[in-house]
Structure formats: C-alpha cells, structure tokens
Amino acid sequence: MGKQVIVLGAGIVGVCCALELQRRGMDVTLVDRQEPGQETSHGNAGVLARSSLMPFNHPGLWRQLPRLLKNDTVQFRYRPGYLARNLGWAASFLWRARPSVFQETAAALDSLIRLSAPEHQRLLAEAGISHRLRDTGWIFLFRSEAAWQGSALSRAAYARHQVPTQALDPAELARLEPALAPIFTRALWIQGSYSVDDPGAVTRAYADLFQRRGGTLRRLDATAICRDGAGWTVQGDHASAALAAPDLVVALGPWSKSLLKTTGIDLPMAFERGYHMHYGAGDGPALTRPVYDTGGGYVLSPMARGLRLTTGVELNDCETPARPDQLDLAESRAREALALGARLDPQAWLGRRPTLPDSRPMIGQAPRRPGLWLALGHQHIGFSTAPGTAKILGELMSGADGTPYRAFRPGRFI
Ligand SMILES: Cc1cc2nc3c(=O)[nH]c(=O)nc-3n(C[C@H](O)[C@H](O)[C@H](O)COP(=O)(O)OP(=O)(O)OC[C@H]3O[C@@H](n4cnc5c(N)ncnc54)[C@H](O)[C@@H]3O)c2cc1C
C-alpha cells in the first residue's frame, strides 16, 4: 500500500491530481461535497490554448484601467463594495502588471500549458473520450483596426513564446467560420490549441477512470482542516464523517480560500465570476470552433448541449447571488455576430475563477505545514492546466527539487 493521501475537491484540478498521485502508487481518497465536476470545471468555455499564457494583469492593463473602472463594459464588471473590501488584492494585482513580473508569469504559464496538453491527450485516451477533443484552435475576433492594433502586446508575447498563430482577413475568416457575420475587420487564429465539447463530462470521465483504477471517492462537505499527530484531518458537517491522512491536497478552486482560513492561511484570492448560457442553432452554418469576440467581450464555444456563451469578468464575492445583466449584454453583442437560436437553460450558470495577485496558481507544500499541499488559484485557465499542475504536484510530493517550479510556490503569498 502506497502512502495515504486525501485530495480535497473533485473539480478538474483535484481529479487530475488524484489520478497522477494514484499513478505514482499512492493510496488516494478523492473528496467532494458533490459529484465530481459540478462547479467551475463544468461551466467553463472548454478552451485549451497556448494563448492563455497572457494573464489579465499585463502591462497594457494600465491603459485600459480608466475605461474598465467605469464599470459598464461587457468585459469587466465589479461590485464597488467588494472592490473596496479587497483593495489590497487589487493593488497587488495591478502592481504585478509591470513588465518584469508579466514576463515571468507568461513564461511560467506557458510552461504549464505546454506540460498539460499532452497529459490531457493521454488522459482523454485512457478515459476513452478522445472524441471530445478538437484540435482546430480558436479565433480572436477584432471589430476595428484600432482593436487589432491594441492587441500588439499579446501578439508579441505569442511570437516570443512561439505560439503558432495566423492573422486572417475578412475573406479568410469567412472561409474558416462562415457562420460569423461580416462585422470583423481582423482575426487571429490561435493554432496548436484545442477545445472540448463538454468540460464537465471530461472531468467526470477522469473521475470514473480514477475509480476504475481502484481510487476511492468520498462525499463530504468539509467544514475545517486541522493538523493532528498523524497528519491532517478534514472535518465534515457531522463528526463521524471526518477523514484523516498523513498528506492532504487542497484543490477546492474558489472555495480554497474559506477552508484554508481554518488552518490559519489567509489566501490573497479574488473571484473573477463569469456566466454561461447555451443557445440552440440559428439559421445558417454552425460555428465549428470557439471564438473570442474581443470587442463584444464574450466567448462562444460549440458544446455537446448547444452553443455556449461565456462572459468576461465580474469581480465580486464568491457566494453573493448572480447578477446576469452582464450575460444579457454579452448575448446582445453575440447576436450581432451570429444567428443564435433560443436560450436552452432556465437560468444563467454562475462560476468563479479563483485568482491570486500574480495570476499564477499555487502548486506545492504550504510553508510551515508539512503534509499540506496546495493546487489552487487557476484563474481563467484551470481546465487546460490541471494535468500539468498534477504532474508538478506529483513530482514535488515524490521528493523532487522544487526549483524549476518556483514560480508556483505557495510561499510567495503565505
Ligand atoms: C466563465 C468561465 C470560463 C472559463 N473558461 C475556461 C477555459 O476555456 N479554459 C480553461 O482552461 N479554464 C477556463 N475557466 C477556468 C476554469 O474553469 C477553472 O480555473 C477551473 O475549473 C478550476 O478548477 P478547480 O478544480 O480548481 O475548481 P472547481 O471546478 O470549482 O472544483 C472545486 C471543487 O471543490 C468542491 N468543494 C467546494 N467546497 C467544498 C467543501 N467545503 N467540501 C468538499 N468539497 C468542496 C466543489 O464541489 C468542486 O467540485 C473558465 C472559468 C469560468 C468561470
């Protein structure tokens, strides 16, 4: 029997960590308060893209700030009370938009994305669901020449990291995606990138694979984590439900912040909330790959259920009720670009992107807490980077030198 580990959280990050630690011979129990893949990992846009090396806090953010602070764009909303209570996080986030940190972050995220893509391909094949993966990349759409010029910083970053791209004129775009209305003057096709048609189903299939290989899945609504002589105990909503193991991995996505407070860790994490809605097919040809309308502030992804529209950022508390007016606005912009059919869901889905001030996840052991491991803070790119996260965590938990992964060390904020 290998060493016992509890992985807390069965989103894509926790599930990938559980599979990797199991592959390394550990005796893993995966714990969640619901079935795997019901939260953030269910509702995202399903894009696995090399272009995701661009964090939201890049040096161009300063120029955009006056417009974003007006709080009326489709791309970015905030609740003033939340921002006022989290000014420290906001200042820290902005401070890390400076060029030196940005370069470091882009390089770190690029390495994580590169590590993850082949791992996803392996896991998809092992889970028997390779058909869910498209290798057709995704397309950034620009409504004006000025918007295209405004993307110069991103394009330079892609070139620096050898992200394969192709600039498209309107005729080339129409050939690739005839479903789009001719309102875009420019487009950038991000190649060498992937998407899936149901990220929640992928997460659940990975969890099934973990169980088929002998892993244990437990239902527990964790209320606290505490250290005891033998290691770590996860307390649940009733005393008999507690679980203990020498090693514990916290992979609770946005809920990591509140649960880690019970161990005395105050994570500087903010919630970049986002919404989704599915639409039936409209008249005319279908969209064949995800597109990001940079002016419209939404992503449209073809999914098994229909066309999924996902919104930009709403900076707000994790648990306050949904405010789907951002989705309504994104929908009206999307209808300018595509003949969308009727709404398919009774209400908008709400998710939370868990974001640390440098837009990098934490992967590794918590300082001064031996046996407590963190895999969290994956902001906009957790679906794509979960398998790379798992690989790094597996190496670190097997005693590897952490120097190559310093960019992700938890000690930078704890
Ligand atoms: C609108 C939107 C679009 C996105 N698009 C993309 C994209 O295209 N590509 C990409 O790579 N990423 C995307 N992301 C980001 C990505 O979805 C997240 O980074 C990722 O899903 C985070 O995974 P996770 O496993 O850390 O968290 P989650 O999936 O949220 O999992 C956390 C788990 O913890 C469990 N849990 C919480 N509290 C407790 C408790 N007390 N006890 C027990 N269990 C608990 C939950 O039930 C849940 O299963 C998007 C996010 C949003 C919101």
Coordinates of C-alpha atoms and ligand atoms in Angstrom, one line a residue:
M1 CA 0.0 0.0 0.0
G2 CA 1.4 3.4 -1.0
K3 CA 1.3 6.5 1.2
Q4 CA -2.1 7.7 2.0
V5 CA -3.3 11.0 0.6
I6 CA -6.6 12.8 0.7
V7 CA -7.3 15.1 -2.3
L8 CA -10.0 17.6 -1.3
G9 CA -12.0 18.9 -4.2
A10 CA -13.1 16.9 -7.3
G11 CA -13.0 19.7 -9.9
I12 CA -10.7 19.2 -12.8
V13 CA -7.6 20.1 -10.7
G14 CA -8.4 17.7 -7.8
V15 CA -9.4 14.9 -10.2
C16 CA -6.2 15.2 -12.2
C17 CA -4.1 15.4 -9.0
A18 CA -5.8 12.2 -7.7
L19 CA -5.1 10.4 -11.0
E20 CA -1.4 11.4 -11.0
L21 CA -0.8 10.5 -7.4
Q22 CA -2.5 7.2 -7.9
R23 CA -0.3 6.6 -11.0
R24 CA 2.7 7.2 -8.7
G25 CA 1.5 4.4 -6.4
M26 CA -0.2 6.5 -3.7
D27 CA -3.3 5.4 -1.9
V28 CA -5.7 8.3 -2.8
T29 CA -9.1 9.3 -1.5
L30 CA -10.8 12.0 -3.5
V31 CA -13.3 14.0 -1.5
D32 CA -16.1 16.4 -2.6
R33 CA -19.4 17.5 -1.3
Q34 CA -21.0 16.7 -4.6
E35 CA -20.4 14.5 -7.6
P36 CA -17.1 15.4 -9.5
G37 CA -17.0 18.2 -12.0
Q38 CA -20.2 20.1 -10.9
E39 CA -18.7 23.6 -10.4
T40 CA -16.2 25.8 -12.2
S41 CA -14.9 22.8 -14.1
H42 CA -18.4 22.1 -15.6
G43 CA -19.2 25.6 -16.8
N44 CA -16.1 26.9 -18.5
A45 CA -15.5 27.6 -22.2
G46 CA -13.5 24.3 -22.7
V47 CA -10.6 26.0 -24.4
L48 CA -7.1 24.6 -24.0
A49 CA -5.0 27.2 -25.7
R50 CA -1.3 28.3 -25.9
S51 CA -2.6 31.9 -26.0
S52 CA -3.7 31.6 -22.3
L53 CA -0.1 32.5 -21.3
M54 CA -1.4 36.1 -21.4
P55 CA -2.5 37.0 -17.8
F56 CA -5.3 39.6 -17.3
N57 CA -2.7 41.8 -15.5
H58 CA -0.4 42.6 -18.3
P59 CA 1.4 45.9 -18.9
G60 CA -1.5 47.1 -21.2
L61 CA -3.9 46.9 -18.3
W62 CA -2.9 50.4 -17.0
R63 CA -4.0 51.9 -20.3
Q64 CA -7.4 50.1 -20.1
L65 CA -8.0 51.0 -16.5
P66 CA -9.9 54.3 -16.8
R67 CA -12.4 52.6 -19.2
L68 CA -12.7 49.4 -17.0
L69 CA -13.3 51.4 -13.8
K70 CA -16.4 53.0 -15.4
N71 CA -17.9 49.6 -14.6
D72 CA -20.1 49.4 -17.7
T73 CA -18.1 47.3 -20.1
V74 CA -19.1 43.8 -21.2
Q75 CA -15.6 42.5 -20.5
F76 CA -15.2 43.6 -16.9
R77 CA -17.6 44.5 -14.1
Y78 CA -17.1 44.8 -10.3
R79 CA -19.2 45.3 -7.2
P80 CA -17.8 48.5 -5.7
G81 CA -18.3 47.2 -2.1
Y82 CA -16.3 44.1 -2.9
L83 CA -13.5 46.1 -4.5
A84 CA -13.4 48.4 -1.5
R85 CA -13.0 45.5 0.8
N86 CA -10.3 43.9 -1.4
L87 CA -8.2 47.0 -2.3
G88 CA -5.1 45.2 -1.1
W89 CA -5.7 42.4 -3.6
A90 CA -6.4 44.9 -6.4
A91 CA -3.3 46.9 -5.7
S92 CA -1.2 43.7 -5.6
F93 CA -2.8 42.5 -8.8
L94 CA -2.1 45.8 -10.6
W95 CA 1.5 46.0 -9.2
R96 CA 2.1 42.7 -10.9
A97 CA 1.1 44.0 -14.3
R98 CA 4.6 45.6 -14.6
P99 CA 6.7 44.2 -17.4
S100 CA 9.2 42.2 -15.4
V101 CA 6.5 40.2 -13.4
F102 CA 4.4 39.9 -16.6
Q103 CA 7.3 38.3 -18.5
E104 CA 7.9 35.9 -15.6
T105 CA 4.2 35.0 -15.4
A106 CA 3.8 34.5 -19.2
A107 CA 6.8 32.2 -19.2
A108 CA 5.5 30.2 -16.2
L109 CA 2.0 29.8 -17.6
D110 CA 3.4 28.9 -21.0
S111 CA 5.4 26.1 -19.4
L112 CA 2.4 24.8 -17.5
I113 CA 0.2 24.9 -20.6
R114 CA 2.8 23.0 -22.7
L115 CA 3.1 20.4 -19.9
S116 CA -0.6 20.0 -19.8
A117 CA -1.7 19.5 -23.4
P118 CA -0.1 16.0 -23.9
E119 CA -1.2 14.9 -20.5
H120 CA -4.8 15.9 -21.4
Q121 CA -4.5 13.9 -24.6
R122 CA -3.2 10.9 -22.7
L123 CA -6.0 11.1 -20.1
L124 CA -8.7 11.6 -22.7
A125 CA -7.5 8.4 -24.5
E126 CA -7.2 6.4 -21.3
A127 CA -10.7 7.5 -20.3
G128 CA -12.0 6.6 -23.7
I129 CA -13.2 10.1 -24.6
S130 CA -10.7 11.4 -27.2
H131 CA -13.6 12.2 -29.4
R132 CA -14.4 15.2 -27.1
L133 CA -11.2 17.0 -28.2
R134 CA -11.0 19.3 -31.2
D135 CA -7.6 20.3 -32.4
T136 CA -8.8 23.3 -34.5
G137 CA -7.6 26.0 -32.2
W138 CA -9.7 29.1 -31.5
I139 CA -10.1 32.6 -33.1
F140 CA -9.8 36.1 -31.6
L141 CA -12.1 38.5 -33.5
F142 CA -11.5 42.2 -33.8
R143 CA -14.2 44.7 -34.8
S144 CA -11.9 47.6 -35.8
E145 CA -8.3 48.2 -36.9
A146 CA -7.7 50.1 -33.7
A147 CA -8.7 47.0 -31.7
W148 CA -6.3 44.9 -33.7
Q149 CA -3.5 47.4 -33.1
G150 CA -4.5 47.3 -29.4
S151 CA -3.6 43.6 -29.4
A152 CA 0.0 44.2 -30.4
L153 CA 1.3 43.3 -26.9
S154 CA -0.5 40.0 -26.9
R155 CA 0.7 39.2 -30.4
A156 CA 4.3 40.0 -29.4
A157 CA 4.0 37.7 -26.4
Y158 CA 2.7 34.9 -28.6
A159 CA 5.6 35.4 -31.0
R160 CA 8.1 35.4 -28.1
H161 CA 6.8 32.0 -26.9
Q162 CA 6.4 30.5 -30.4
V163 CA 2.6 30.2 -30.1
P164 CA 1.5 29.3 -33.7
T165 CA -0.9 32.0 -35.0
Q166 CA -2.3 33.2 -38.3
A167 CA -3.7 36.6 -39.0
L168 CA -6.9 36.4 -41.0
D169 CA -8.6 39.0 -43.2
P170 CA -12.4 39.0 -43.5
A171 CA -12.4 36.7 -46.5
E172 CA -10.1 34.1 -44.8
L173 CA -12.3 34.3 -41.7
A174 CA -15.4 33.8 -43.7
R175 CA -13.9 30.6 -45.3
L176 CA -13.0 29.2 -41.8
E177 CA -16.2 30.2 -40.0
P178 CA -18.9 31.1 -42.5
A179 CA -21.4 31.3 -39.6
L180 CA -19.9 34.7 -38.5
A181 CA -21.5 37.9 -39.7
P182 CA -19.1 40.1 -41.7
I183 CA -18.5 42.6 -38.9
F184 CA -14.9 41.7 -38.0
T185 CA -12.1 43.6 -39.8
R186 CA -9.4 41.3 -38.5
A187 CA -9.0 38.0 -36.7
L188 CA -6.2 36.0 -35.2
W189 CA -6.3 32.2 -35.4
I190 CA -4.6 30.6 -32.4
Q191 CA -3.3 27.3 -33.8
G192 CA -1.7 24.3 -31.9
S193 CA -4.6 24.7 -29.4
Y194 CA -7.6 22.6 -28.5
S195 CA -11.1 22.7 -27.2
V196 CA -13.5 20.1 -25.7
D197 CA -17.3 19.9 -26.2
D198 CA -18.2 19.2 -22.6
P199 CA -15.7 20.1 -19.9
G200 CA -17.9 18.7 -17.1
A201 CA -18.2 15.4 -18.8
V202 CA -14.4 15.3 -19.3
T203 CA -13.9 15.9 -15.5
R204 CA -16.4 13.2 -14.7
A205 CA -14.8 10.7 -17.1
Y206 CA -11.4 11.3 -15.5
A207 CA -13.0 10.7 -12.1
D208 CA -14.5 7.4 -13.3
L209 CA -11.1 6.4 -14.6
F210 CA -9.6 7.1 -11.1
Q211 CA -12.3 4.9 -9.6
R212 CA -11.9 2.1 -12.1
R213 CA -8.2 2.1 -11.2
G214 CA -9.1 1.4 -7.6
G215 CA -9.3 5.0 -6.2
T216 CA -11.8 5.9 -3.5
L217 CA -14.3 8.7 -4.0
R218 CA -16.0 10.1 -0.8
R219 CA -18.8 12.6 -0.3
L220 CA -18.1 15.1 2.5
D221 CA -18.9 18.7 3.0
A222 CA -15.7 19.8 4.6
T223 CA -16.0 22.4 7.3
A224 CA -12.4 22.6 8.6
I225 CA -8.9 21.2 8.2
C226 CA -6.7 20.6 11.1
R227 CA -3.4 19.1 11.9
D228 CA -3.1 16.2 14.3
G229 CA -0.3 13.9 15.3
A230 CA -0.7 11.6 12.3
G231 CA -1.1 14.2 9.7
W232 CA -4.2 16.1 8.6
T233 CA -7.9 15.7 9.4
V234 CA -10.7 17.0 7.3
Q235 CA -13.7 17.7 9.4
G236 CA -17.2 17.4 7.9
D237 CA -20.7 18.6 8.7
H238 CA -21.0 15.7 11.2
A239 CA -18.3 14.3 13.5
S240 CA -18.4 10.7 12.2
A241 CA -17.6 12.0 8.7
A242 CA -14.0 13.2 9.5
L243 CA -11.2 11.8 7.3
A244 CA -7.5 11.7 8.1
A245 CA -4.3 11.0 6.2
P246 CA -0.6 12.0 6.5
D247 CA -0.9 14.1 3.3
L248 CA -3.7 16.3 2.2
V249 CA -4.0 18.2 -1.1
V250 CA -6.4 21.2 -1.1
A251 CA -7.8 21.6 -4.6
L252 CA -11.1 23.4 -3.8
G253 CA -10.8 26.0 -6.5
P254 CA -12.6 29.2 -5.3
W255 CA -13.6 27.6 -2.0
S256 CA -10.0 27.0 -1.1
K257 CA -9.8 30.5 0.5
S258 CA -12.6 30.0 3.1
L259 CA -11.5 26.4 4.0
L260 CA -7.8 27.3 4.3
K261 CA -8.7 30.0 6.8
T262 CA -9.4 27.2 9.3
T263 CA -5.7 26.3 9.2
G264 CA -4.7 30.0 9.7
I265 CA -3.8 30.6 6.0
D266 CA -5.3 33.8 4.6
L267 CA -5.0 33.5 0.8
P268 CA -5.0 36.7 -1.3
M269 CA -7.6 35.2 -3.7
A270 CA -10.2 37.2 -5.6
F271 CA -13.2 35.8 -7.5
E272 CA -13.5 36.7 -11.2
R273 CA -17.0 35.5 -11.6
G274 CA -18.4 34.6 -15.1
Y275 CA -21.7 33.3 -16.5
H276 CA -22.7 31.0 -19.3
M277 CA -25.8 30.2 -21.3
H278 CA -26.5 27.7 -24.1
Y279 CA -28.3 28.5 -27.3
G280 CA -29.9 26.4 -30.0
A281 CA -28.7 26.6 -33.5
G282 CA -29.8 29.6 -35.5
D283 CA -30.3 29.6 -39.3
G284 CA -27.3 29.0 -41.4
P285 CA -24.0 27.3 -40.9
A286 CA -22.7 26.2 -37.5
L287 CA -19.7 27.6 -35.7
T288 CA -17.0 24.9 -35.7
R289 CA -14.6 26.1 -33.0
P290 CA -14.5 28.6 -30.1
V291 CA -14.2 32.3 -30.9
Y292 CA -13.4 35.2 -28.6
D293 CA -15.1 38.5 -29.7
T294 CA -12.6 40.9 -28.2
G295 CA -14.9 43.9 -28.7
G296 CA -18.1 42.0 -27.7
G297 CA -16.5 40.7 -24.5
Y298 CA -17.7 37.0 -24.8
V299 CA -16.5 33.6 -25.9
L300 CA -18.8 31.3 -28.0
S301 CA -17.9 27.6 -27.9
P302 CA -19.7 24.8 -29.7
M303 CA -20.6 22.3 -27.0
A304 CA -22.5 19.0 -27.0
R305 CA -25.5 20.8 -25.4
G306 CA -25.5 23.7 -27.9
L307 CA -23.6 26.9 -28.4
R308 CA -22.2 28.0 -25.0
L309 CA -21.7 31.8 -24.5
T310 CA -19.4 32.6 -21.6
T311 CA -18.9 36.1 -20.2
G312 CA -15.9 38.1 -19.1
V313 CA -15.2 39.1 -15.5
E314 CA -17.4 40.2 -12.7
L315 CA -15.2 40.9 -9.6
N316 CA -17.5 40.0 -6.7
D317 CA -17.9 37.9 -3.6
C318 CA -17.8 34.1 -4.1
E319 CA -21.3 33.5 -2.8
T320 CA -23.4 36.5 -3.4
P321 CA -26.3 35.9 -5.8
A322 CA -25.9 36.0 -9.6
R323 CA -26.2 39.3 -11.5
P324 CA -26.7 38.1 -15.0
D325 CA -27.1 41.5 -16.7
Q326 CA -23.5 41.1 -18.0
L327 CA -24.7 37.9 -19.8
D328 CA -27.7 39.8 -21.3
L329 CA -25.3 42.4 -22.7
A330 CA -22.9 39.8 -24.0
E331 CA -25.8 38.0 -25.6
S332 CA -26.9 41.1 -27.5
R333 CA -23.3 41.6 -28.8
A334 CA -23.1 37.9 -29.8
R335 CA -26.4 38.2 -31.7
E336 CA -24.6 40.9 -33.8
A337 CA -22.0 38.3 -34.8
L338 CA -24.0 35.1 -35.2
A339 CA -27.6 33.9 -35.7
L340 CA -28.0 32.5 -32.2
G341 CA -31.1 30.4 -31.6
A342 CA -33.2 30.4 -28.4
R343 CA -31.8 30.1 -24.9
L344 CA -31.7 26.5 -23.7
D345 CA -31.1 26.9 -20.0
P346 CA -33.7 28.1 -17.5
Q347 CA -31.2 30.4 -15.9
A348 CA -27.6 31.6 -16.4
W349 CA -24.9 29.4 -14.9
L350 CA -22.5 31.3 -12.5
G351 CA -18.9 30.3 -12.0
R352 CA -15.9 31.8 -10.1
R353 CA -12.4 32.0 -11.4
P354 CA -10.1 31.8 -8.4
T355 CA -7.3 34.4 -8.9
L356 CA -4.1 35.2 -7.0
P357 CA -2.4 38.6 -7.5
D358 CA 0.2 37.3 -9.9
S359 CA -2.3 35.2 -12.0
R360 CA -0.3 32.0 -11.3
P361 CA -1.7 29.0 -9.5
M362 CA -0.1 27.7 -6.2
I363 CA 1.4 24.3 -6.6
G364 CA 3.3 22.8 -3.7
Q365 CA 3.5 22.4 0.0
A366 CA 2.2 25.1 2.3
P367 CA 5.0 26.8 4.3
R368 CA 5.4 25.5 7.9
R369 CA 2.7 22.9 7.4
P370 CA 4.3 19.6 6.4
G371 CA 2.0 17.3 4.5
L372 CA -0.4 20.1 3.5
W373 CA -0.3 20.5 -0.3
L374 CA -1.9 23.2 -2.4
A375 CA -3.2 23.0 -6.0
L376 CA -5.4 26.1 -6.5
G377 CA -5.7 29.5 -7.9
H378 CA -6.0 28.6 -11.6
Q379 CA -8.0 31.8 -12.6
H380 CA -9.0 31.6 -16.3
I381 CA -7.1 28.5 -17.3
G382 CA -7.6 25.8 -14.8
F383 CA -9.4 23.4 -17.2
S384 CA -6.4 23.4 -19.5
T385 CA -3.7 23.4 -16.9
A386 CA -5.0 20.9 -14.4
P387 CA -3.0 17.9 -15.8
G388 CA 0.3 19.9 -15.7
T389 CA -0.5 21.0 -12.2
A390 CA -1.0 17.4 -11.2
K391 CA 2.3 16.4 -12.8
I392 CA 4.2 19.1 -10.9
L393 CA 2.5 18.2 -7.6
G394 CA 3.2 14.5 -8.1
E395 CA 6.9 15.3 -8.6
L396 CA 7.0 17.5 -5.5
M397 CA 5.2 15.0 -3.4
S398 CA 7.6 12.4 -4.5
G399 CA 10.5 14.5 -3.2
A400 CA 11.7 16.3 -6.4
D401 CA 13.6 19.5 -6.2
G402 CA 11.1 22.4 -6.4
T403 CA 13.5 24.9 -8.0
P404 CA 12.1 24.5 -11.6
Y405 CA 8.6 25.2 -10.2
R406 CA 9.5 28.3 -8.0
A407 CA 7.0 30.5 -10.0
F408 CA 4.2 28.5 -8.4
R409 CA 5.5 28.0 -4.9
P410 CA 2.8 28.7 -2.2
G411 CA 5.3 30.6 -0.1
R412 CA 5.1 33.6 -2.4
F413 CA 1.8 34.6 -0.7
I414 CA 1.8 32.6 2.5
Ligands
LIG1 C1 -16.9 31.6 -17.4 C2 -15.7 30.8 -17.3 C3 -15.0 30.4 -18.4 C4 -13.8 29.6 -18.3 N1 -13.2 29.2 -19.4 C5 -12.0 28.4 -19.3 C6 -11.5 27.8 -20.5 O1 -11.9 28.0 -21.6 N2 -10.3 27.1 -20.3 C7 -9.7 26.9 -19.1 O2 -8.7 26.3 -19.0 N3 -10.3 27.4 -18.0 C8 -11.5 28.2 -18.1 N4 -12.0 28.7 -16.9 C9 -11.4 28.4 -15.6 C10 -11.6 27.0 -15.1 O3 -12.9 26.7 -15.3 C11 -11.2 27.0 -13.6 O4 -9.9 27.5 -13.5 C12 -11.1 25.5 -13.2 O5 -12.4 24.9 -13.5 C13 -10.9 25.4 -11.7 O6 -10.9 24.1 -11.4 P1 -10.8 23.6 -9.9 O7 -10.8 22.1 -9.9 O8 -9.7 24.3 -9.2 O9 -12.2 24.2 -9.2 P2 -13.7 23.6 -9.2 O10 -14.0 23.0 -10.5 O11 -14.6 24.8 -8.8 O12 -13.7 22.5 -8.2 C14 -13.8 22.7 -6.8 C15 -14.5 21.6 -6.1 O13 -14.5 21.8 -4.7 C16 -15.7 21.3 -4.2 N5 -15.9 21.9 -2.9 C17 -16.1 23.2 -2.6 N6 -16.2 23.4 -1.3 C18 -16.2 22.1 -0.7 C19 -16.3 21.7 0.6 N7 -16.5 22.5 1.7 N8 -16.2 20.4 0.9 C20 -16.0 19.5 -0.2 N9 -15.9 19.9 -1.5 C21 -16.0 21.2 -1.7 C22 -16.7 21.7 -5.2 O14 -17.9 21.0 -5.1 C23 -15.9 21.5 -6.5 O15 -16.2 20.2 -7.1 C24 -13.2 29.4 -17.0 C25 -13.9 29.8 -15.9 C26 -15.1 30.5 -16.0 C27 -15.9 30.9 -14.7

